[in-house]
Coordinates of C-alpha atoms in Angstrom, one line a residue:
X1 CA 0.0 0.0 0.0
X2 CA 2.8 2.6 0.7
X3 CA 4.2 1.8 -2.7
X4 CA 1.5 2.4 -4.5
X5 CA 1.3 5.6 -3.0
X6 CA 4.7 6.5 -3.7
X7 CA 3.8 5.8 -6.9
X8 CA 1.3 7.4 -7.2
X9 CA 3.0 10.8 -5.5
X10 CA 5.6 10.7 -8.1
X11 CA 3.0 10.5 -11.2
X12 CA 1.4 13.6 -9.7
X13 CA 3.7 16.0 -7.6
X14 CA 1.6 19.2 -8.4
X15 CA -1.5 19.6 -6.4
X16 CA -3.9 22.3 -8.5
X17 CA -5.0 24.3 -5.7
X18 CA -7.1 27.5 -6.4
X19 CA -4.3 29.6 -5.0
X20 CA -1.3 27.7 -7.5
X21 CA -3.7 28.6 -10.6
X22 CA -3.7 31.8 -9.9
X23 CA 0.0 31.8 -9.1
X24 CA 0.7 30.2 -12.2
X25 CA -2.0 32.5 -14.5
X26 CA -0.3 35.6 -13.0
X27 CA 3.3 34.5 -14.3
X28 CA 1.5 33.3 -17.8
X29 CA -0.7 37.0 -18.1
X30 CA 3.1 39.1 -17.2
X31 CA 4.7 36.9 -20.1
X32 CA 1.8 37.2 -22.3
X33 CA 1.9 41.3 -22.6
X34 CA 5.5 41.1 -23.1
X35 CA 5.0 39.2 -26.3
X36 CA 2.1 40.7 -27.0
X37 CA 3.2 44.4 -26.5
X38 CA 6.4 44.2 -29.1
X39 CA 3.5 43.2 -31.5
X40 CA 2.0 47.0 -31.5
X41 CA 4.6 49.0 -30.0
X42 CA 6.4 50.1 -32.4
X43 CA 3.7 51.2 -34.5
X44 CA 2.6 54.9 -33.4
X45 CA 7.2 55.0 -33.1
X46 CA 6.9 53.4 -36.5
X47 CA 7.1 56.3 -39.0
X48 CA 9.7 58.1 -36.9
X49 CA 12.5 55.2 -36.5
X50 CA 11.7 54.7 -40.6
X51 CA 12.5 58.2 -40.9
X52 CA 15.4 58.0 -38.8
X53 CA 17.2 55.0 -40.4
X54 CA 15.4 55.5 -43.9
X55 CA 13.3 52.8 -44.2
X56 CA 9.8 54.4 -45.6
X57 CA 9.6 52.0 -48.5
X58 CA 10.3 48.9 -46.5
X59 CA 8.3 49.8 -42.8
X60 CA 6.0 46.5 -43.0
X61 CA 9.3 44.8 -42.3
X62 CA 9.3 46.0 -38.8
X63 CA 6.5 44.3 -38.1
X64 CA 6.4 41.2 -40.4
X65 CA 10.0 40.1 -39.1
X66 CA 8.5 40.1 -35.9
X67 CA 5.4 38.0 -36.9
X68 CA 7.2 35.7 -39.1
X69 CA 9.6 34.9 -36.2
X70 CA 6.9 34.1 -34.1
X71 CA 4.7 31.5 -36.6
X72 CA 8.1 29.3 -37.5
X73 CA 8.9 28.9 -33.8
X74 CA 5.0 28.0 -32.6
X75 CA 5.1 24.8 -33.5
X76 CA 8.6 24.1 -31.8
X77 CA 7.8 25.3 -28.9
X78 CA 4.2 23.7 -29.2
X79 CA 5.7 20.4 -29.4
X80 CA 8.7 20.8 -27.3
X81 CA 6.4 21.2 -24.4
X82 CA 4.5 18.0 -25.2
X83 CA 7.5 16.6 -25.0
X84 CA 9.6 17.7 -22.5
X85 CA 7.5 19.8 -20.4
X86 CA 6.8 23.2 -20.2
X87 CA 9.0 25.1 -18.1
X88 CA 12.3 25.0 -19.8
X89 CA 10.8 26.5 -22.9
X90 CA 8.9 29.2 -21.7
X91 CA 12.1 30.5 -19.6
X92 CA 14.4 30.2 -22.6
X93 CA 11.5 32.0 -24.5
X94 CA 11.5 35.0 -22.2
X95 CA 15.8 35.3 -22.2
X96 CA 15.4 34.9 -26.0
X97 CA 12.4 38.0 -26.5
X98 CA 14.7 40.0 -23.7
X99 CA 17.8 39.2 -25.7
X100 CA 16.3 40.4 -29.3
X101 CA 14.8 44.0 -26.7
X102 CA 18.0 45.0 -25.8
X103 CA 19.5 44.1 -29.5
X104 CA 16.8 46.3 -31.2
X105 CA 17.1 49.2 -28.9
X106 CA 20.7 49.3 -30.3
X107 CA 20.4 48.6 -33.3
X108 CA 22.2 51.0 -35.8
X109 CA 20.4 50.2 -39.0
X110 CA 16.9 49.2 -40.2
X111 CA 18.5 46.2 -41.2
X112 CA 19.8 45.6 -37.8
X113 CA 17.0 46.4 -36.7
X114 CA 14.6 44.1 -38.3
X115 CA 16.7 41.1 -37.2
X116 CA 17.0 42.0 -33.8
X117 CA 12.7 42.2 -34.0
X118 CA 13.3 38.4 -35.4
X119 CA 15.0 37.6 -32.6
X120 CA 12.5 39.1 -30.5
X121 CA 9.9 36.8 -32.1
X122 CA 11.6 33.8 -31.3
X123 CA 11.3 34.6 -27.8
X124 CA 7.8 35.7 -28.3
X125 CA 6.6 33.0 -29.8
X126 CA 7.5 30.5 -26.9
X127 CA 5.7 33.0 -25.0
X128 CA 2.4 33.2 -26.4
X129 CA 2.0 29.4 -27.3
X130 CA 3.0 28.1 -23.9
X131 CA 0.9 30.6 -21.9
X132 CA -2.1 29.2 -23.2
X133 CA -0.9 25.5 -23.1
X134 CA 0.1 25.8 -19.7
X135 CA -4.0 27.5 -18.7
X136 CA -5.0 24.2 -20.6
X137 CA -2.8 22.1 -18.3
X138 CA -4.2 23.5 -15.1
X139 CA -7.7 25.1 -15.8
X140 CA -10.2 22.2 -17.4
X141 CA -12.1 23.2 -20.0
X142 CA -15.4 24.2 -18.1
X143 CA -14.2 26.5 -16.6
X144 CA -11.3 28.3 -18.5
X145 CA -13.4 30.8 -20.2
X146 CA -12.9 32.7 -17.4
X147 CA -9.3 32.7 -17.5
X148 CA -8.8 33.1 -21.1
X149 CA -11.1 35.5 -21.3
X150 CA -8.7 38.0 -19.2
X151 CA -5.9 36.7 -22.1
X152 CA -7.8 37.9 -24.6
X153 CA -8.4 41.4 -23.0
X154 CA -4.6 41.6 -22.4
X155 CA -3.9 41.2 -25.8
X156 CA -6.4 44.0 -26.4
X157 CA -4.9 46.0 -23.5
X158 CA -1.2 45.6 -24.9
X159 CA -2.5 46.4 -28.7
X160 CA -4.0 49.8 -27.7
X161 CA -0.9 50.5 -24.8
X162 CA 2.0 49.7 -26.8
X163 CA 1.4 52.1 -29.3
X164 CA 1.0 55.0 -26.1
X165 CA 4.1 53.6 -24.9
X166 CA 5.8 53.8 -28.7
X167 CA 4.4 57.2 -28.4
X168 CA 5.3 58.4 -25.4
X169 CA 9.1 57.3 -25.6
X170 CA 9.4 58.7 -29.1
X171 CA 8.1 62.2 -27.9
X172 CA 10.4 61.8 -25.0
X173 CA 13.2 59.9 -24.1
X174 CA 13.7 58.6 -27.9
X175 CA 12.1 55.7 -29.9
X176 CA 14.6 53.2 -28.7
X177 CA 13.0 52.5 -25.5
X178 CA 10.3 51.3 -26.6
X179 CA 12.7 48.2 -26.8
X180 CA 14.8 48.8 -23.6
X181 CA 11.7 48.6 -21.4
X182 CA 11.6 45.4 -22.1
X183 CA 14.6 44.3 -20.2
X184 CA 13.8 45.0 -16.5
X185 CA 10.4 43.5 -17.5
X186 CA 11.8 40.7 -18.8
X187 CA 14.7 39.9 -16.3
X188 CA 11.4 39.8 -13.6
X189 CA 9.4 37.6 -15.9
X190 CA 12.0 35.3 -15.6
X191 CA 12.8 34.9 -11.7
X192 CA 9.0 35.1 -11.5
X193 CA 8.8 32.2 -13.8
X194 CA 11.2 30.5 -12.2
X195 CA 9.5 30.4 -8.9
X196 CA 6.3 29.9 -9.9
X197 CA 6.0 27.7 -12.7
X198 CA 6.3 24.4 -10.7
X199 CA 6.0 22.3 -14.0
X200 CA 6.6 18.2 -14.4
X201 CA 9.3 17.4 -17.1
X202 CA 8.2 14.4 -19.2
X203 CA 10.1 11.8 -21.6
X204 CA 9.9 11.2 -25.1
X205 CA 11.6 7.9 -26.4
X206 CA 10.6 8.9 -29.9
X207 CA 13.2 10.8 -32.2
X208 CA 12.3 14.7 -32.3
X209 CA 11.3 15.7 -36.1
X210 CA 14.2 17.6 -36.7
X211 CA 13.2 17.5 -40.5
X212 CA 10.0 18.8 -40.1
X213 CA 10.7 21.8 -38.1
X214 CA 13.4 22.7 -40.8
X215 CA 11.1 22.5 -43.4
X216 CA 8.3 24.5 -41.6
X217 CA 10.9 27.1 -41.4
X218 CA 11.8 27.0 -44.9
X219 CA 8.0 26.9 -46.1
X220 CA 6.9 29.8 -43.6
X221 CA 10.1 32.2 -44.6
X222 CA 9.0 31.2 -48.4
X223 CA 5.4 32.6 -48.0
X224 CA 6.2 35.8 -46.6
X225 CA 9.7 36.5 -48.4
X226 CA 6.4 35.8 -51.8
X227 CA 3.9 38.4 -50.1
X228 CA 6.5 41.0 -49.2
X229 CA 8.9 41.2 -52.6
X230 CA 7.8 44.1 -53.4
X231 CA 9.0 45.4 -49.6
X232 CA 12.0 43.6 -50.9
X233 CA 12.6 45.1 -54.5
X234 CA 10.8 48.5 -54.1
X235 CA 7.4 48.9 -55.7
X236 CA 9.4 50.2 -58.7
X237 CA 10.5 46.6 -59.8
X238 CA 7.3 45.2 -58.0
X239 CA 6.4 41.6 -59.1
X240 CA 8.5 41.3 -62.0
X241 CA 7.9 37.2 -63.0
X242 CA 11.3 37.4 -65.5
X243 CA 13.2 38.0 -62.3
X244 CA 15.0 34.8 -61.2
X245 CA 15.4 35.6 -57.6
X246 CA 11.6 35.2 -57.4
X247 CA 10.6 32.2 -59.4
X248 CA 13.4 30.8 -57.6
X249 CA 11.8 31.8 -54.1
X250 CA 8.5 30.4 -55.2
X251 CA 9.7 27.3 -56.6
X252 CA 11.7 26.5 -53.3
X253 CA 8.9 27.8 -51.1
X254 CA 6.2 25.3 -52.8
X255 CA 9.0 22.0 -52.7
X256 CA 9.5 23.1 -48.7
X257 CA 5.9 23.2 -48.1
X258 CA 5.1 19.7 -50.2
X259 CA 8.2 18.2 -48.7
X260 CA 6.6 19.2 -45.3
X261 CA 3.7 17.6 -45.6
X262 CA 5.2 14.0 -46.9
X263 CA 7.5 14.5 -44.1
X264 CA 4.6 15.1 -41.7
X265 CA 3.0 11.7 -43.1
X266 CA 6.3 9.6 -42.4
X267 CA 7.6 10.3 -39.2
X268 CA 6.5 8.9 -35.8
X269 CA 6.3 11.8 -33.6
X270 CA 5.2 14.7 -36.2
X271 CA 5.6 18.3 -35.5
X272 CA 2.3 19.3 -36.6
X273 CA 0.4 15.9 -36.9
X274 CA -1.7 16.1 -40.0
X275 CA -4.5 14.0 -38.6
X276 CA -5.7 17.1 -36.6
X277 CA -7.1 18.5 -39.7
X278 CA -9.7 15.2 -39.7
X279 CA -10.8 16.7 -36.5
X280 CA -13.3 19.3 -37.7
X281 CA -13.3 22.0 -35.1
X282 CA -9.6 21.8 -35.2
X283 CA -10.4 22.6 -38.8
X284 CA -12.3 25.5 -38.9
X285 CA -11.1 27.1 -35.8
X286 CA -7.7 26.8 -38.0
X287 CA -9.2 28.8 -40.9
X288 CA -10.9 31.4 -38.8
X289 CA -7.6 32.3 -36.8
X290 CA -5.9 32.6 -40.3
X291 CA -8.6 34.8 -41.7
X292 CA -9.0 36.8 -38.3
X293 CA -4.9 37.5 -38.4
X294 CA -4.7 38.7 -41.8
X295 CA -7.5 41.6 -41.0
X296 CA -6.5 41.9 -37.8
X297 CA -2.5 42.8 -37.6
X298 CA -3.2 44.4 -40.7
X299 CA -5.7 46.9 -40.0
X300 CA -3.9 47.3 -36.5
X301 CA -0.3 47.9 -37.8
X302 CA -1.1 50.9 -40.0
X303 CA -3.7 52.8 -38.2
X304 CA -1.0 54.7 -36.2
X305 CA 0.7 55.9 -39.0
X306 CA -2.6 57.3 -40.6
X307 CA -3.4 59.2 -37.6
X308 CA 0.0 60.9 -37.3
X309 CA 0.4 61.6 -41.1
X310 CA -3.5 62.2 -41.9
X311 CA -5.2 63.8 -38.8
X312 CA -2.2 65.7 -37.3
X313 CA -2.3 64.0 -34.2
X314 CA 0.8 63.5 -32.3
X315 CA 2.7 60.4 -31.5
X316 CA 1.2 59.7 -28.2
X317 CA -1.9 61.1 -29.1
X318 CA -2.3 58.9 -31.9
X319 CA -1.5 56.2 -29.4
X320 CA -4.5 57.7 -27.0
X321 CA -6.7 57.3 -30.3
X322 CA -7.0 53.3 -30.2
X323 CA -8.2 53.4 -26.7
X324 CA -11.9 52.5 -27.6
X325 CA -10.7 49.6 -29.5
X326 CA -9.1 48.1 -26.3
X327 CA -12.3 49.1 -24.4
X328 CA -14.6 47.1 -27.1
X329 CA -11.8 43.9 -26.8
X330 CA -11.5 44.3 -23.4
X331 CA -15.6 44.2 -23.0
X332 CA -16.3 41.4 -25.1
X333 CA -13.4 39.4 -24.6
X334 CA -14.0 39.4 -20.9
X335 CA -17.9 38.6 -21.4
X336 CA -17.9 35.7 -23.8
X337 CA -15.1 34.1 -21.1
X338 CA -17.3 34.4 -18.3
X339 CA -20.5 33.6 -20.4
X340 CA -18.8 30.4 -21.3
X341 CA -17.9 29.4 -18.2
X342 CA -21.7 29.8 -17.3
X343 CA -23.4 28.3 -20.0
X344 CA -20.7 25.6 -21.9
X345 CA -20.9 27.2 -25.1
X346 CA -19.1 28.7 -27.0
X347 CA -20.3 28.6 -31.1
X348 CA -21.8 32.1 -31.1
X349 CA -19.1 34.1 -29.9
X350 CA -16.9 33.3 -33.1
X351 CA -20.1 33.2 -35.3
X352 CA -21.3 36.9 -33.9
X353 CA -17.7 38.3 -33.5
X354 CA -16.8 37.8 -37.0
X355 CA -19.7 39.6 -38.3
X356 CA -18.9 42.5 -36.0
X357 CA -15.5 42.5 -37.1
X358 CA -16.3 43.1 -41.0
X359 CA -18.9 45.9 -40.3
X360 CA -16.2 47.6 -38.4
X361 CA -13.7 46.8 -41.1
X362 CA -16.4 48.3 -43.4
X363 CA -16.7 51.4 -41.7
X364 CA -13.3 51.7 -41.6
X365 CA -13.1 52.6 -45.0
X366 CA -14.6 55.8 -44.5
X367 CA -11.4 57.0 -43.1
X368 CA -11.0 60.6 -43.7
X369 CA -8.1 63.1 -42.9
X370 CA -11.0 66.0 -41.6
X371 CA -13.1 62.8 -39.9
X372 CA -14.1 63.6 -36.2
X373 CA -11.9 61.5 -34.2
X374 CA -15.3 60.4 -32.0
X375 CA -16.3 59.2 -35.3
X376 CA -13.1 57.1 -35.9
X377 CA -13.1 56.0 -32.1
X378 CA -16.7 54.2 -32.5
X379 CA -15.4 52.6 -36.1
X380 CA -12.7 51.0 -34.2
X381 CA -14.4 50.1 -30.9
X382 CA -16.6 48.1 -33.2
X383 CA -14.0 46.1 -34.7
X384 CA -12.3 45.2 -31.4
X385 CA -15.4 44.4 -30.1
X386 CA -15.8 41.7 -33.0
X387 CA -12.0 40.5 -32.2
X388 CA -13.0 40.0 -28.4
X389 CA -15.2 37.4 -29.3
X390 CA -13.6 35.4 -31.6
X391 CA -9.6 35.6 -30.2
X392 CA -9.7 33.0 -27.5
X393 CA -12.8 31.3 -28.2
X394 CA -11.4 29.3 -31.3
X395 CA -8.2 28.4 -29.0
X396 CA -10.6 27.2 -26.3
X397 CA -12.3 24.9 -28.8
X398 CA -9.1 23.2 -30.2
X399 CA -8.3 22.5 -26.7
X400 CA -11.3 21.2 -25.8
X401 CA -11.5 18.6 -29.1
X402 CA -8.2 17.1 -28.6
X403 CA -6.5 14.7 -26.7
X404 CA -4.7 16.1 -23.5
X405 CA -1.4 15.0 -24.5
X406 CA -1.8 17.0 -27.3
X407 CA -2.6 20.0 -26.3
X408 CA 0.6 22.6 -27.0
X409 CA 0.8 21.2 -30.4
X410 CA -2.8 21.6 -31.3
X411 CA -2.7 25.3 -30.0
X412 CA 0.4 25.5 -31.4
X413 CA -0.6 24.8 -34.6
X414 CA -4.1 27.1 -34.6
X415 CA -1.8 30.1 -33.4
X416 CA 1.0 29.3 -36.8
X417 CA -1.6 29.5 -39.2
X418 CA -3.1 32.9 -37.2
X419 CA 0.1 34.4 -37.3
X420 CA 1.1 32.8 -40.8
X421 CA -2.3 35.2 -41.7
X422 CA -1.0 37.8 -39.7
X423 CA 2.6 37.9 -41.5
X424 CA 0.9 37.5 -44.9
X425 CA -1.8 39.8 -44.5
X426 CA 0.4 42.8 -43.1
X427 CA 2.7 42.1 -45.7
X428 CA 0.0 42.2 -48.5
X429 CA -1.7 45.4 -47.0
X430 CA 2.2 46.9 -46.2
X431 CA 2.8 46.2 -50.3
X432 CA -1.0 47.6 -51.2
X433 CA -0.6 50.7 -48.7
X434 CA 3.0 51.4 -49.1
X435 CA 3.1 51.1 -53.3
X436 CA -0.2 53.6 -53.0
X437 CA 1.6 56.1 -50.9
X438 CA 4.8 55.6 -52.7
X439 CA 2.7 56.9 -56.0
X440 CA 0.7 59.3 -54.3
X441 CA 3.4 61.1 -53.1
X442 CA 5.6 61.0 -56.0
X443 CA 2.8 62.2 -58.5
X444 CA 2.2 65.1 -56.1
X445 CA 5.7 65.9 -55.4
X446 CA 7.6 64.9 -58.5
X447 CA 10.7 67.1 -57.7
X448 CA 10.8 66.0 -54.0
X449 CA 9.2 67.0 -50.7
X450 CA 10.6 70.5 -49.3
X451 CA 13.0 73.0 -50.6
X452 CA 15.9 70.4 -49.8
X453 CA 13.6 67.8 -52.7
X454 CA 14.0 64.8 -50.3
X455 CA 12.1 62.3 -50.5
X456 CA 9.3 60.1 -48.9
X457 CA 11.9 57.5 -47.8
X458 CA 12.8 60.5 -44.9
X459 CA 9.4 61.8 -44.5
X460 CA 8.4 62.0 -40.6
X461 CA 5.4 63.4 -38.9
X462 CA 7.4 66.2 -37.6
X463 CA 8.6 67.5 -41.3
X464 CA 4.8 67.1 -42.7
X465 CA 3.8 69.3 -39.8
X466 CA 6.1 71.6 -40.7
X467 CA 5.5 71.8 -44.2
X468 CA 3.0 74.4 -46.1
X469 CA -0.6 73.8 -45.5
X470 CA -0.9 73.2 -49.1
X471 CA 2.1 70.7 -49.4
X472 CA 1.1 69.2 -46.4
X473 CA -2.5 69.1 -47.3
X474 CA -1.1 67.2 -50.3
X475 CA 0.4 64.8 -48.0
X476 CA -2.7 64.3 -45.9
X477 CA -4.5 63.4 -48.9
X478 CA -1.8 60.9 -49.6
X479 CA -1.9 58.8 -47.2
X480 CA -5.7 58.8 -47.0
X481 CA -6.4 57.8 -50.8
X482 CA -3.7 55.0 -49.6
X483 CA -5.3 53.7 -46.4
X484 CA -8.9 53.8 -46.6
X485 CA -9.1 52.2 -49.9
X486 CA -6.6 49.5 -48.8
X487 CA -9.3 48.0 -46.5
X488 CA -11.7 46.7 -49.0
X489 CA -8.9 43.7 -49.8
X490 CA -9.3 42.5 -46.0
X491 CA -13.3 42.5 -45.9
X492 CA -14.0 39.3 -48.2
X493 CA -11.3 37.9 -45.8
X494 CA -13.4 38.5 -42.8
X495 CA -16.4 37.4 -44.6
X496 CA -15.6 33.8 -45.2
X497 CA -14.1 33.6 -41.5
X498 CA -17.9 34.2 -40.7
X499 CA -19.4 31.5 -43.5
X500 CA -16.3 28.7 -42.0
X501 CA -17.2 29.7 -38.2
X502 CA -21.2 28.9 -39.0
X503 CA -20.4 24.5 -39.4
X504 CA -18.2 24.9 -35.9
X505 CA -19.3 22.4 -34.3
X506 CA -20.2 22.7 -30.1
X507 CA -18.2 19.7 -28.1
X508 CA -19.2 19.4 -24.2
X509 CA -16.5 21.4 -22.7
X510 CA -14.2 18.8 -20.7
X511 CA -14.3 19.3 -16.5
X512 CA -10.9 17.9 -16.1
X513 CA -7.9 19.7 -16.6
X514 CA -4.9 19.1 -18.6
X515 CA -2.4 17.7 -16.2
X516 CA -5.0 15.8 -14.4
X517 CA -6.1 13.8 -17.1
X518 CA -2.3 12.5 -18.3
X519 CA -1.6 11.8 -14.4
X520 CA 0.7 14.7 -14.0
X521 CA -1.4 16.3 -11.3
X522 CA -4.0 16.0 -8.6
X523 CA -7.3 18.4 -8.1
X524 CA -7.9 20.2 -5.2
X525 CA -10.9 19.7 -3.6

């Protein structure tokens, strides 16, 4: 008898208390804004640092290094932690995004710059994905709308704060904190995460697929290298099919991602195992997530830069400007968790959220320079509103139709193809919006901008305030007639997220938590 409950107290060291959830959920929320944060942070700083280091024409690189960094590491990280545990990866995840801070907050060029905000991603990556594997392990399904609810929020919270913070350390102390901060933050994240993430460490006896994650890598770097050539090039050369360089990049990109996929077929312990996609409400949460990240990031990464180039406001008052958006996420994001919790369901949140979503994405095609900014702030409370609802919902789901041993590599896999939308569709919109504004400006200004004829590649919002009203009315229009239009491409995006979400199918949220159904862990009681 006292063997077997040896045993049985080395299968399950961890006793889930109510007061070690919220232990652990604290460490996972401080993590999550970190990664979150860097994802919107530098976009009111955005047309300042471009200005600085004289990277106009290639700005969506700021943010799609970041992204892309993120998707080709989710699934590592995803399955890592099935593996091996946890807790390893998500401190090496934080030293890695506090590692890539300090590198961009030194960085000397854009180009230095962009890879540092790869680095970054790497880090951030582990960060996101493990948070919400870890909530799986320790919160059963039942009742984890309540606590995802709260992640969802934060992300809203950290969209709508990072670009005040990127604001307010551009008007002040200079752009480049925006990146420093992150260090003190990051140092705590980790002692706090090494006291309090008490996680088991498992075994694997089956080979790690080493091919597979190379190839993901390969494939994922392919697709965005495709949707952002004309970042590369310059709109001038622009999609130039003659041009060896990028047959040869979509050649390689479409052997990577077929050679994924046999590869994913053959081995015994896939990265991303393809039989998920039988399971249906892995499916479509899949495609909804994709859909939702290419409107998403997109419309979030530019609006900023509108408001400082369009409306006149300031950095940190353009910041100040996306406050109703986190209000609508925060609202609804927080609601549907709780509402869940009550009821077990969850199928209307996405279904409602996603129509939301494209009215606001509608509306916000109204955009004008002379628009009253109440006007713009109810446009973009709508759309966050419509976000709220949909964010964590679908990650709930996946979780809740899988197997508990795989529960990192299903949410692993939801969130690549979310953020595989997200670095394709701000790369699309960057191209769309940046190759308008590019032509805008040099139609209006054929000679150059100012007396000294530079050009857009320095423009900043401090030289178009201090231009002419009628040059800089000139400019205003500019970057209107590029935004506003630029929208219309993400709408039918939105739309068949809506059509997919109406055939998810509602599964009896489990009551037993991660950990306690593979043995790892005891309930309290």
């Amino acid at each position: 008898m006292t063997d077997l409950v040896e045993k049985d107290a080395e299968r399950a060291p961890i006793v889930l208390t109510q007061r070690t959830v919220w232990v652990i959920f604290g460490a996972l929320m401080a993590s999550m804004f970190l990664s979150s944060l860097d994802q919107s942070i530098v976009g009111t700083a955005m047309p300042t640092i471009v200005g600085e280091l004289d990277g106009v024409e290639h700005q969506g690189w700021v943010i799609t290094a970041y992204i892309l960094a993120i998707a080709v590491v989710m699934p590592l990280y995803g399955k890592v932690g099935d593996v091996v545990g946890r807790r390893w990866p998500f401190i090496a995840a934080i030293a890695l995004f506090t590692l890539g801070s300090a590198g961009a907050g030194f960085a000397g060029s854009f180009g230095e710059l962009v890879a540092w905000r790869g680095v970054q991603g790497l880090g951030g990556g582990g960060l996101m994905i493990l948070s919400q594997a870890i909530i799986a392990d320790i919160v059963p399904a039942r009742d984890r709308g309540k606590y995802m609810g709260p992640m969802g929020a934060l992300f809203g919270i950290s969209a709508v704060i990072g670009p005040l913070l990127g604001g307010w350390f551009t008007e002040g102390p200079g752009w480049r904190w925006a990146f420093w901060v992150n260090i003190p933050i990051g140092i705590a994240a980790i002692v706090v995460a090494w006291v309090a993430l008490r996680l088991p460490s498992r075994s694997n006896p089956k080979p790690f697929d080493y091919l597979g994650g190379i190839l993901v890598v390969l494939a994922t770097s392919g697709i965005v290298l495709l949707t952002s050539w004309e970042s590369i090039v310059g709109a001038a050369v622009g999609y130039d099919w003659t041009d060896g360089r990028l047959l040869g990049v979509a050649a390689a990109t479409v052997v990577a991602v077929i050679a994924f996929v046999v590869v994913e077929t053959r081995v015994p312990d896939p990265l991303i195992p393809l039989r998920l996609f039988r399971n249906s409400t892995f499916t479509i949460a899949t495609v909804i997530g994709f859909v939702l990240g290419m409107g998403m990031f997109s419309a979030l990464a530019f609006l900023p830069t509108f408001l400082q180039m369009s409306t006149g406001a300031g950095v940190t008052e353009s910041g100040f400007l996306l406050l109703p958006m986190m209000v609508g996420v925060m609202l609804t994001a927080i609601g549907s968790g709780f509402a869940i919790t009550r009821t077990g369901r969850y199928k209307m949140f996405p279904v409602v959220g996603l129509a939301v979503t494209a009215i606001g994405m509608i509306w916000l095609t109204r955009i004008t320079g002379e628009m009253s900014m109440v006007l713009f702030g109810a446009m973009i409370f709508v759309m966050g509103a419509g976000m709220g609802l949909v964010m964590q919902t679908i990650v709930l789901a996946v979780q809740n139709s899988v197997d508990p041993s795989e529960i990192g590599v299903a949410t692993s896999s939801n969130n690549f193809f979310r953020e595989i939308g997200a670095a394709v569709g701000t790369a699309l919109f960057a191209t769309i919006f940046t190759s308008r504004l590019t032509e805008n400006l040099t139609s209006a200004f054929p000679s150059g901008i100012g007396d000294g004829g530079g050009g857009e590649a320095g423009l900043t919002p401090s030289i178009v305030a201090a231009l002419p009203d009628e040059l800089r009315t000139q400019v205003v229009d500019a970057y209107t007639n590029a935004l506003a239009p630029s929208f219309w491409y993400l709408i039918p995006l939105i739309l068949v997220g809506f059509v997919v979400a109406l055939f998810l199918k509602e599964v009896k949220l489990s009551t037993e938590a991660g950990m306690v159904a593979r043995g790892e862990a005891v309930a309290a009681h």
